[in-house]
Each structure stands twice: as C-alpha cells, then as structure tokens.
Amino acid sequence: MSADALLKWKSRIFAHQQQLRQTQPPQQTTLFDLTPNYCAPDAIDPLTLQLVPMSFYRKPADSPGEACLYFILDSAVGLVLYVGETCRSNKRWKGIHDCKDYIASYQDLHSRYGLTTAVNAAFWWDAPVDRRARQQLELNLILKWRSPFNKENWELWGQPFK
C-alpha cells in the first residue's frame, strides 16, 4: 500500500466515524419517562474513553478480569480500528489475537512512510455480563463504527493489514 493509498483509506474511515460523532441519532419520544438504556450503541463513544497503552496485556494480573467491551484506537487521528468483547479482560489479549498482527502491520506501514500513529486500547466496563447481550452490543458497535480491523467490515474497507 502506498502512502497516498493509506491516507485515502484512513480518510474514508475517518469521514464515516466523524459523521457518526457529529450527527445525533433520532430520539424516540414517549409518553412516560423511561430510563435511558446505557447499553445502547449510540450511548458509547469509544473515542471519549480513557486510553491505555497497547502493552496493557503484558502486565501481570491476579484475576482473569471482568466482562467488557474494548476498542483499539488510533488516537493520533481519532479512528476506531477494532471493537471486541470479552468476559476475561485480563486474559483475552495474552494469547493469540489476529488484531495484534493487524496493529503491527498498520504501525509498520506508518513508520515506513514517516506518518504519525498512536495505537491505544480503551475499555468500556459497563458491558452486559450476559455473553449473548454483550456479543450483540459488540456487533452493533462494529457495524455502527465500521471498524476496519473487524472481519464484518473487510468487504467495505478491504484487508490491507492481513
């Protein structure tokens, strides 16, 4: 991938994700005051979560961790690259994870062209404990943000970092 192709690829994704952030979803009105659903995909903006370095999974852990959604972000430009879910936040990334290879290729390509990147992780800890509910929320967020490292979006963005 050339530097120009990489920048265009990122620009297309950025345009979609920024439009999401700037456009408020339609709000359904009701006759009654209903408690807002904190697990609604529109209530979660990965780019506002606290960032942690990608080395987070190398730290020792005394427990398997908790259920959560996690996001891989390029905070240098504000891109959501990957959306994932787990019930074991301290274990999920310790083994094999295809996204690690995509991140390495992404960073290598940026380095080759002298482009700035800052790949970080962010966690959303209010994820449902129920596996099916958590996976449904994950899928909704993958489709909403069109995160390019998730296989569900490869047809849309291609697989330049496979």
Coordinates of N, CA and C in Angstrom, one line a residue:
M1 N 0.9 -1.2 0.0 CA 0.0 0.0 0.0 C 0.9 1.2 0.0
S2 N 0.6 2.1 -0.9 CA 1.4 3.4 -1.0 C 1.0 4.3 0.2
A3 N 1.8 5.3 0.4 CA 1.4 6.3 1.4 C 0.1 7.0 1.1
D4 N 0.0 7.3 -0.2 CA -1.2 8.0 -0.7 C -2.5 7.1 -0.4
A5 N -2.3 5.8 -0.8 CA -3.5 4.9 -0.6 C -3.8 4.8 0.9
L6 N -2.8 4.7 1.7 CA -3.0 4.6 3.2 C -3.8 5.8 3.7
L7 N -3.3 7.0 3.3 CA -4.0 8.2 3.7 C -5.4 8.3 3.2
K8 N -5.7 7.9 2.0 CA -7.1 7.9 1.5 C -7.9 6.8 2.2
W9 N -7.3 5.7 2.5 CA -8.1 4.6 3.3 C -8.5 5.2 4.6
K10 N -7.5 5.8 5.3 CA -7.8 6.3 6.7 C -8.8 7.5 6.6
S11 N -8.7 8.3 5.5 CA -9.6 9.4 5.4 C -11.1 9.0 5.2
R12 N -11.3 7.9 4.4 CA -12.7 7.4 4.2 C -13.3 6.9 5.6
I13 N -12.5 6.2 6.3 CA -12.9 5.7 7.6 C -13.2 6.9 8.6
F14 N -12.3 7.8 8.6 CA -12.4 9.0 9.5 C -13.7 9.7 9.2
A15 N -13.9 9.9 7.9 CA -15.1 10.7 7.5 C -16.4 10.0 8.0
H16 N -16.5 8.7 7.9 CA -17.6 8.0 8.4 C -17.8 8.1 9.9
Q17 N -16.7 7.9 10.6 CA -16.7 7.9 12.0 C -17.0 9.3 12.6
Q18 N -16.4 10.3 12.0 CA -16.7 11.7 12.5 C -18.1 12.1 12.2
Q19 N -18.7 11.6 11.1 CA -20.1 11.9 10.8 C -21.0 11.3 11.9
L20 N -20.6 10.1 12.3 CA -21.4 9.5 13.4 C -21.3 10.3 14.7
R21 N -20.2 10.8 15.0 CA -20.0 11.6 16.2 C -20.7 12.9 16.2
Q22 N -20.8 13.5 15.0 CA -21.4 14.8 14.9 C -22.9 14.8 14.7
T23 N -23.5 13.7 14.2 CA -24.9 13.5 14.0 C -25.5 12.8 15.1
Q24 N -26.5 13.5 15.7 CA -27.2 12.8 16.8 C -28.3 11.9 16.2
P25 N -28.3 10.6 16.8 CA -29.3 9.7 16.3 C -30.7 10.2 16.6
P26 N -31.7 9.8 15.8 CA -33.1 10.2 16.1 C -33.5 9.7 17.5
Q27 N -34.2 10.5 18.2 CA -34.7 10.2 19.6 C -36.2 9.9 19.5
Q28 N -36.5 8.7 20.0 CA -37.9 8.3 20.1 C -38.5 9.0 21.3
T29 N -39.6 9.6 21.1 CA -40.3 10.2 22.2 C -41.3 9.2 22.8
T30 N -41.6 9.4 24.1 CA -42.5 8.5 24.8 C -43.4 9.4 25.7
L31 N -44.5 8.8 26.1 CA -45.4 9.5 27.0 C -45.0 9.4 28.4
F32 N -44.0 8.4 28.7 CA -43.6 8.2 30.0 C -42.1 8.4 30.1
D33 N -41.6 8.8 31.3 CA -40.2 8.9 31.5 C -39.6 7.5 31.6
L34 N -38.8 7.1 30.6 CA -38.1 5.8 30.6 C -36.6 6.0 31.0
T35 N -36.1 5.1 31.7 CA -34.7 5.2 32.0 C -33.9 4.9 30.7
P36 N -32.9 5.8 30.3 CA -32.2 5.5 29.1 C -31.4 4.2 29.2
N37 N -31.2 3.6 28.1 CA -30.5 2.3 28.0 C -29.0 2.6 27.9
Y38 N -28.3 2.4 29.0 CA -26.8 2.7 29.0 C -26.1 1.8 28.0
C39 N -26.7 0.7 27.6 CA -26.0 -0.2 26.7 C -26.4 0.0 25.3
A40 N -27.1 1.1 25.0 CA -27.4 1.4 23.6 C -26.1 1.8 22.9
P41 N -25.9 1.3 21.7 CA -24.7 1.6 20.9 C -24.5 3.1 20.7
D42 N -25.6 3.9 20.7 CA -25.5 5.3 20.5 C -25.0 6.0 21.8
A43 N -25.0 5.3 22.9 CA -24.6 5.9 24.2 C -23.1 5.7 24.4
I44 N -22.4 4.9 23.5 CA -21.0 4.6 23.7 C -20.2 5.3 22.6
D45 N -19.3 6.2 23.0 CA -18.3 6.8 22.0 C -16.9 6.3 22.4
P46 N -16.4 5.4 21.7 CA -15.0 4.8 22.1 C -14.0 5.9 22.1
L47 N -14.1 7.0 21.4 CA -13.1 8.0 21.3 C -13.1 8.9 22.5
T48 N -14.0 8.7 23.4 CA -14.1 9.5 24.7 C -13.6 8.7 25.9
L49 N -13.3 7.4 25.7 CA -12.9 6.6 26.8 C -11.4 6.8 27.1
Q50 N -11.1 6.5 28.4 CA -9.7 6.6 28.8 C -8.8 5.6 28.0
L51 N -7.7 6.2 27.5 CA -6.8 5.3 26.7 C -5.8 4.6 27.6
V52 N -5.4 3.4 27.2 CA -4.4 2.7 27.8 C -3.4 2.2 26.8
P53 N -2.1 2.1 27.1 CA -1.2 1.7 26.0 C -1.4 0.2 25.6
M54 N -1.0 -0.1 24.4 CA -1.3 -1.4 23.9 C -0.5 -2.5 24.6
S55 N 0.4 -2.1 25.5 CA 1.2 -3.1 26.3 C 0.3 -3.5 27.5
F56 N -0.9 -3.1 27.6 CA -1.7 -3.4 28.8 C -1.8 -4.9 29.1
Y57 N -1.8 -5.7 28.1 CA -2.0 -7.1 28.3 C -0.7 -7.8 28.7
R58 N 0.4 -7.1 28.8 CA 1.7 -7.7 29.2 C 1.8 -7.6 30.7
K59 N 1.0 -6.8 31.4 CA 1.1 -6.6 32.8 C 0.6 -7.8 33.5
P60 N 1.2 -8.1 34.7 CA 0.7 -9.3 35.4 C -0.7 -9.0 36.0
A61 N -1.5 -10.0 36.0 CA -2.8 -9.9 36.5 C -3.1 -11.0 37.6
D62 N -3.8 -10.6 38.6 CA -4.1 -11.6 39.7 C -5.5 -12.2 39.5
S63 N -6.2 -11.8 38.5 CA -7.5 -12.4 38.2 C -7.8 -12.5 36.7
P64 N -8.7 -13.2 36.3 CA -9.0 -13.3 34.8 C -9.6 -12.0 34.3
G65 N -10.1 -11.2 35.2 CA -10.7 -9.9 34.8 C -12.2 -9.9 34.7
E66 N -12.7 -8.9 34.0 CA -14.2 -8.7 34.0 C -14.7 -8.7 32.6
A67 N -16.0 -8.7 32.5 CA -16.7 -8.5 31.2 C -16.5 -7.1 30.8
C68 N -16.2 -6.9 29.5 CA -16.1 -5.5 29.0 C -16.1 -5.5 27.5
L69 N -16.3 -4.4 26.9 CA -16.0 -4.1 25.5 C -14.7 -3.4 25.5
Y70 N -13.9 -3.7 24.4 CA -12.7 -3.0 24.3 C -12.5 -2.5 22.8
F71 N -11.8 -1.4 22.7 CA -11.7 -0.8 21.4 C -10.2 -0.5 21.2
I72 N -9.7 -0.7 20.0 CA -8.4 -0.4 19.5 C -8.5 0.9 18.7
L73 N -7.8 1.9 19.1 CA -8.0 3.2 18.5 C -6.6 3.7 18.0
D74 N -6.7 4.5 17.0 CA -5.5 5.3 16.6 C -5.8 6.7 17.1
S75 N -5.4 7.0 18.2 CA -5.7 8.3 18.9 C -5.0 9.5 18.2
A76 N -4.0 9.2 17.4 CA -3.3 10.3 16.6 C -4.3 11.0 15.7
V77 N -5.2 10.2 15.1 CA -6.2 10.8 14.2 C -7.7 10.6 14.6
G78 N -7.9 9.8 15.7 CA -9.2 9.6 16.1 C -10.0 8.6 15.3
L79 N -9.4 7.4 15.2 CA -10.0 6.3 14.4 C -10.3 5.1 15.3
V80 N -11.5 4.5 15.2 CA -11.8 3.3 15.9 C -11.4 2.2 14.9
L81 N -10.3 1.4 15.2 CA -9.8 0.4 14.4 C -10.5 -1.0 14.6
Y82 N -10.8 -1.3 15.9 CA -11.3 -2.6 16.2 C -12.2 -2.5 17.4
V83 N -13.3 -3.3 17.4 CA -14.2 -3.4 18.5 C -14.2 -4.9 18.9
G84 N -14.1 -5.2 20.2 CA -14.1 -6.5 20.7 C -14.8 -6.6 22.1
E85 N -15.1 -7.8 22.5 CA -15.8 -8.1 23.7 C -15.1 -9.3 24.4
T86 N -15.2 -9.3 25.7 CA -14.6 -10.4 26.5 C -15.3 -10.5 27.8
C87 N -15.2 -11.7 28.4 CA -15.7 -11.8 29.8 C -14.4 -11.9 30.7
R88 N -13.2 -11.9 30.1 CA -12.0 -12.1 30.9 C -11.0 -11.0 30.4
S89 N -11.2 -9.8 30.9 CA -10.4 -8.6 30.4 C -8.9 -8.8 30.6
N90 N -8.5 -9.5 31.6 CA -7.1 -9.7 31.8 C -6.4 -10.8 31.0
K91 N -7.2 -11.6 30.4 CA -6.7 -12.8 29.7 C -6.9 -12.7 28.1
R92 N -7.9 -12.0 27.6 CA -8.2 -12.0 26.2 C -7.0 -11.7 25.3
W93 N -6.2 -10.8 25.6 CA -5.1 -10.4 24.7 C -3.8 -11.1 25.0
K94 N -3.7 -11.9 26.1 CA -2.4 -12.5 26.4 C -2.0 -13.6 25.4
G95 N -3.0 -14.3 24.8 CA -2.7 -15.3 23.8 C -2.7 -14.8 22.4
I96 N -3.1 -15.6 21.5 CA -3.1 -15.3 20.1 C -4.3 -14.4 19.8
H97 N -4.1 -13.3 19.1 CA -5.2 -12.4 18.7 C -4.9 -11.9 17.4
D98 N -5.6 -12.1 16.3 CA -5.3 -11.7 15.0 C -5.1 -10.1 14.9
C99 N -5.8 -9.4 15.8 CA -5.7 -8.0 15.7 C -4.3 -7.5 16.1
K100 N -3.6 -8.3 16.8 CA -2.2 -7.9 17.1 C -1.3 -7.8 15.8
D101 N -1.6 -8.7 14.9 CA -0.9 -8.7 13.6 C -1.3 -7.5 12.8
Y102 N -2.6 -7.2 12.8 CA -3.1 -6.0 12.0 C -2.5 -4.7 12.6
I103 N -2.4 -4.6 13.9 CA -1.8 -3.5 14.5 C -0.3 -3.3 14.1
A104 N 0.4 -4.4 14.2 CA 1.8 -4.4 13.9 C 2.0 -3.9 12.4
S105 N 1.2 -4.5 11.5 CA 1.3 -4.1 10.1 C 1.0 -2.7 9.9
Y106 N -0.1 -2.2 10.6 CA -0.5 -0.8 10.5 C 0.6 0.1 10.9
Q107 N 1.2 -0.2 12.1 CA 2.2 0.6 12.6 C 3.5 0.6 11.7
D108 N 3.8 -0.6 11.2 CA 5.0 -0.7 10.3 C 4.8 0.2 9.1
L109 N 3.6 0.1 8.5 CA 3.4 0.9 7.3 C 3.5 2.4 7.6
H110 N 2.9 2.8 8.7 CA 3.0 4.2 9.1 C 4.5 4.6 9.3
S111 N 5.3 3.8 9.9 CA 6.7 4.0 10.2 C 7.4 4.2 8.9
R112 N 7.1 3.3 7.9 CA 7.8 3.3 6.6 C 7.7 4.6 5.9
Y113 N 6.5 5.2 6.1 CA 6.2 6.5 5.4 C 6.4 7.7 6.3
G114 N 6.8 7.5 7.5 CA 7.1 8.6 8.4 C 5.8 9.3 8.8
L115 N 4.7 8.5 8.9 CA 3.4 9.0 9.4 C 3.2 8.8 10.8
T116 N 2.5 9.7 11.5 CA 2.3 9.6 12.9 C 1.1 8.6 13.2
T117 N 1.3 7.8 14.2 CA 0.2 7.0 14.6 C 0.3 6.8 16.2
A118 N -0.8 6.6 16.8 CA -0.8 6.3 18.3 C -1.8 5.3 18.6
V119 N -1.5 4.0 18.5 CA -2.5 3.0 18.7 C -2.5 2.7 20.2
N120 N -3.8 2.8 20.7 CA -4.1 2.5 22.1 C -5.3 1.7 22.2
A121 N -5.6 1.2 23.4 CA -6.8 0.5 23.7 C -7.6 1.4 24.7
A122 N -8.9 1.1 24.7 CA -9.8 1.7 25.6 C -10.9 0.7 26.0
F123 N -11.3 0.7 27.2 CA -12.2 -0.3 27.7 C -13.5 0.4 28.2
W124 N -14.6 -0.3 27.9 CA -15.9 0.2 28.4 C -16.4 -0.9 29.4
W125 N -16.4 -0.6 30.7 CA -16.6 -1.6 31.7 C -18.1 -1.9 32.1
D126 N -19.0 -1.1 31.5 CA -20.4 -1.3 31.8 C -21.1 -2.3 30.9
A127 N -20.3 -3.2 30.2 CA -20.8 -4.2 29.3 C -21.7 -5.2 30.0
P128 N -22.7 -5.7 29.4 CA -23.5 -6.8 30.0 C -22.7 -8.0 30.4
V129 N -23.0 -8.6 31.5 CA -22.3 -9.8 31.9 C -22.7 -11.0 31.0
D130 N -24.0 -10.9 30.6 CA -24.6 -12.0 29.8 C -23.9 -12.0 28.4
R131 N -23.3 -13.1 28.0 CA -22.5 -13.3 26.8 C -23.2 -12.8 25.6
R132 N -24.4 -13.3 25.4 CA -25.2 -13.0 24.2 C -25.5 -11.5 24.1
A133 N -25.9 -10.9 25.2 CA -26.2 -9.5 25.2 C -24.9 -8.7 24.8
R134 N -23.8 -9.1 25.4 CA -22.5 -8.4 25.2 C -22.1 -8.6 23.7
Q135 N -22.2 -9.8 23.2 CA -21.8 -10.0 21.8 C -22.8 -9.2 20.8
Q136 N -24.0 -9.1 21.2 CA -24.9 -8.3 20.3 C -24.6 -6.9 20.3
L137 N -24.2 -6.4 21.5 CA -23.8 -5.0 21.6 C -22.5 -4.8 20.8
E138 N -21.5 -5.7 20.9 CA -20.3 -5.7 20.2 C -20.6 -5.6 18.7
L139 N -21.4 -6.5 18.2 CA -21.8 -6.5 16.8 C -22.4 -5.1 16.3
N140 N -23.3 -4.6 17.1 CA -23.9 -3.3 16.8 C -22.9 -2.2 16.7
L141 N -21.9 -2.2 17.6 CA -20.9 -1.2 17.6 C -19.9 -1.4 16.4
I142 N -19.6 -2.7 16.0 CA -18.8 -3.0 14.9 C -19.5 -2.4 13.6
L143 N -20.8 -2.7 13.5 CA -21.5 -2.2 12.3 C -21.7 -0.7 12.3
K144 N -21.9 -0.1 13.5 CA -22.0 1.3 13.6 C -20.7 2.1 13.2
W145 N -19.6 1.7 13.8 CA -18.4 2.4 13.6 C -17.6 1.9 12.4
R146 N -18.0 0.8 11.9 CA -17.4 0.2 10.7 C -15.9 0.1 10.9
S147 N -15.5 -0.5 12.0 CA -14.1 -0.6 12.4 C -13.4 -1.5 11.4
P148 N -12.4 -1.0 10.8 CA -11.7 -1.8 9.7 C -11.0 -3.1 10.0
F149 N -10.6 -3.3 11.2 CA -9.9 -4.5 11.6 C -10.9 -5.6 12.0
N150 N -12.2 -5.3 12.1 CA -13.2 -6.4 12.3 C -13.6 -7.0 11.0
K151 N -13.6 -8.3 11.0 CA -13.9 -9.0 9.7 C -15.3 -8.6 9.1
E152 N -16.2 -8.2 9.9 CA -17.5 -7.8 9.4 C -17.4 -6.6 8.4
N153 N -16.3 -5.9 8.5 CA -16.2 -4.7 7.6 C -15.1 -4.8 6.6
W154 N -14.5 -6.0 6.4 CA -13.4 -6.2 5.4 C -13.9 -5.9 4.0
E155 N -15.2 -6.3 3.7 CA -15.7 -6.1 2.4 C -15.8 -4.6 2.1
L156 N -16.1 -3.8 3.1 CA -16.2 -2.4 2.9 C -14.9 -1.7 2.7
W157 N -13.9 -2.0 3.6 CA -12.6 -1.3 3.7 C -11.5 -2.1 3.1
G158 N -11.7 -3.4 2.8 CA -10.6 -4.2 2.3 C -9.8 -4.8 3.5
Q159 N -8.7 -5.5 3.2 CA -7.9 -6.1 4.3 C -6.4 -5.7 4.0
P160 N -6.1 -4.5 4.1 CA -4.7 -4.1 3.8 C -3.7 -4.5 4.8
F161 N -4.1 -4.9 6.0 CA -3.2 -5.3 7.1 C -3.3 -6.7 7.5
K162 N -3.7 -7.6 6.6 CA -3.9 -9.0 6.9 C -2.6 -9.7 7.0

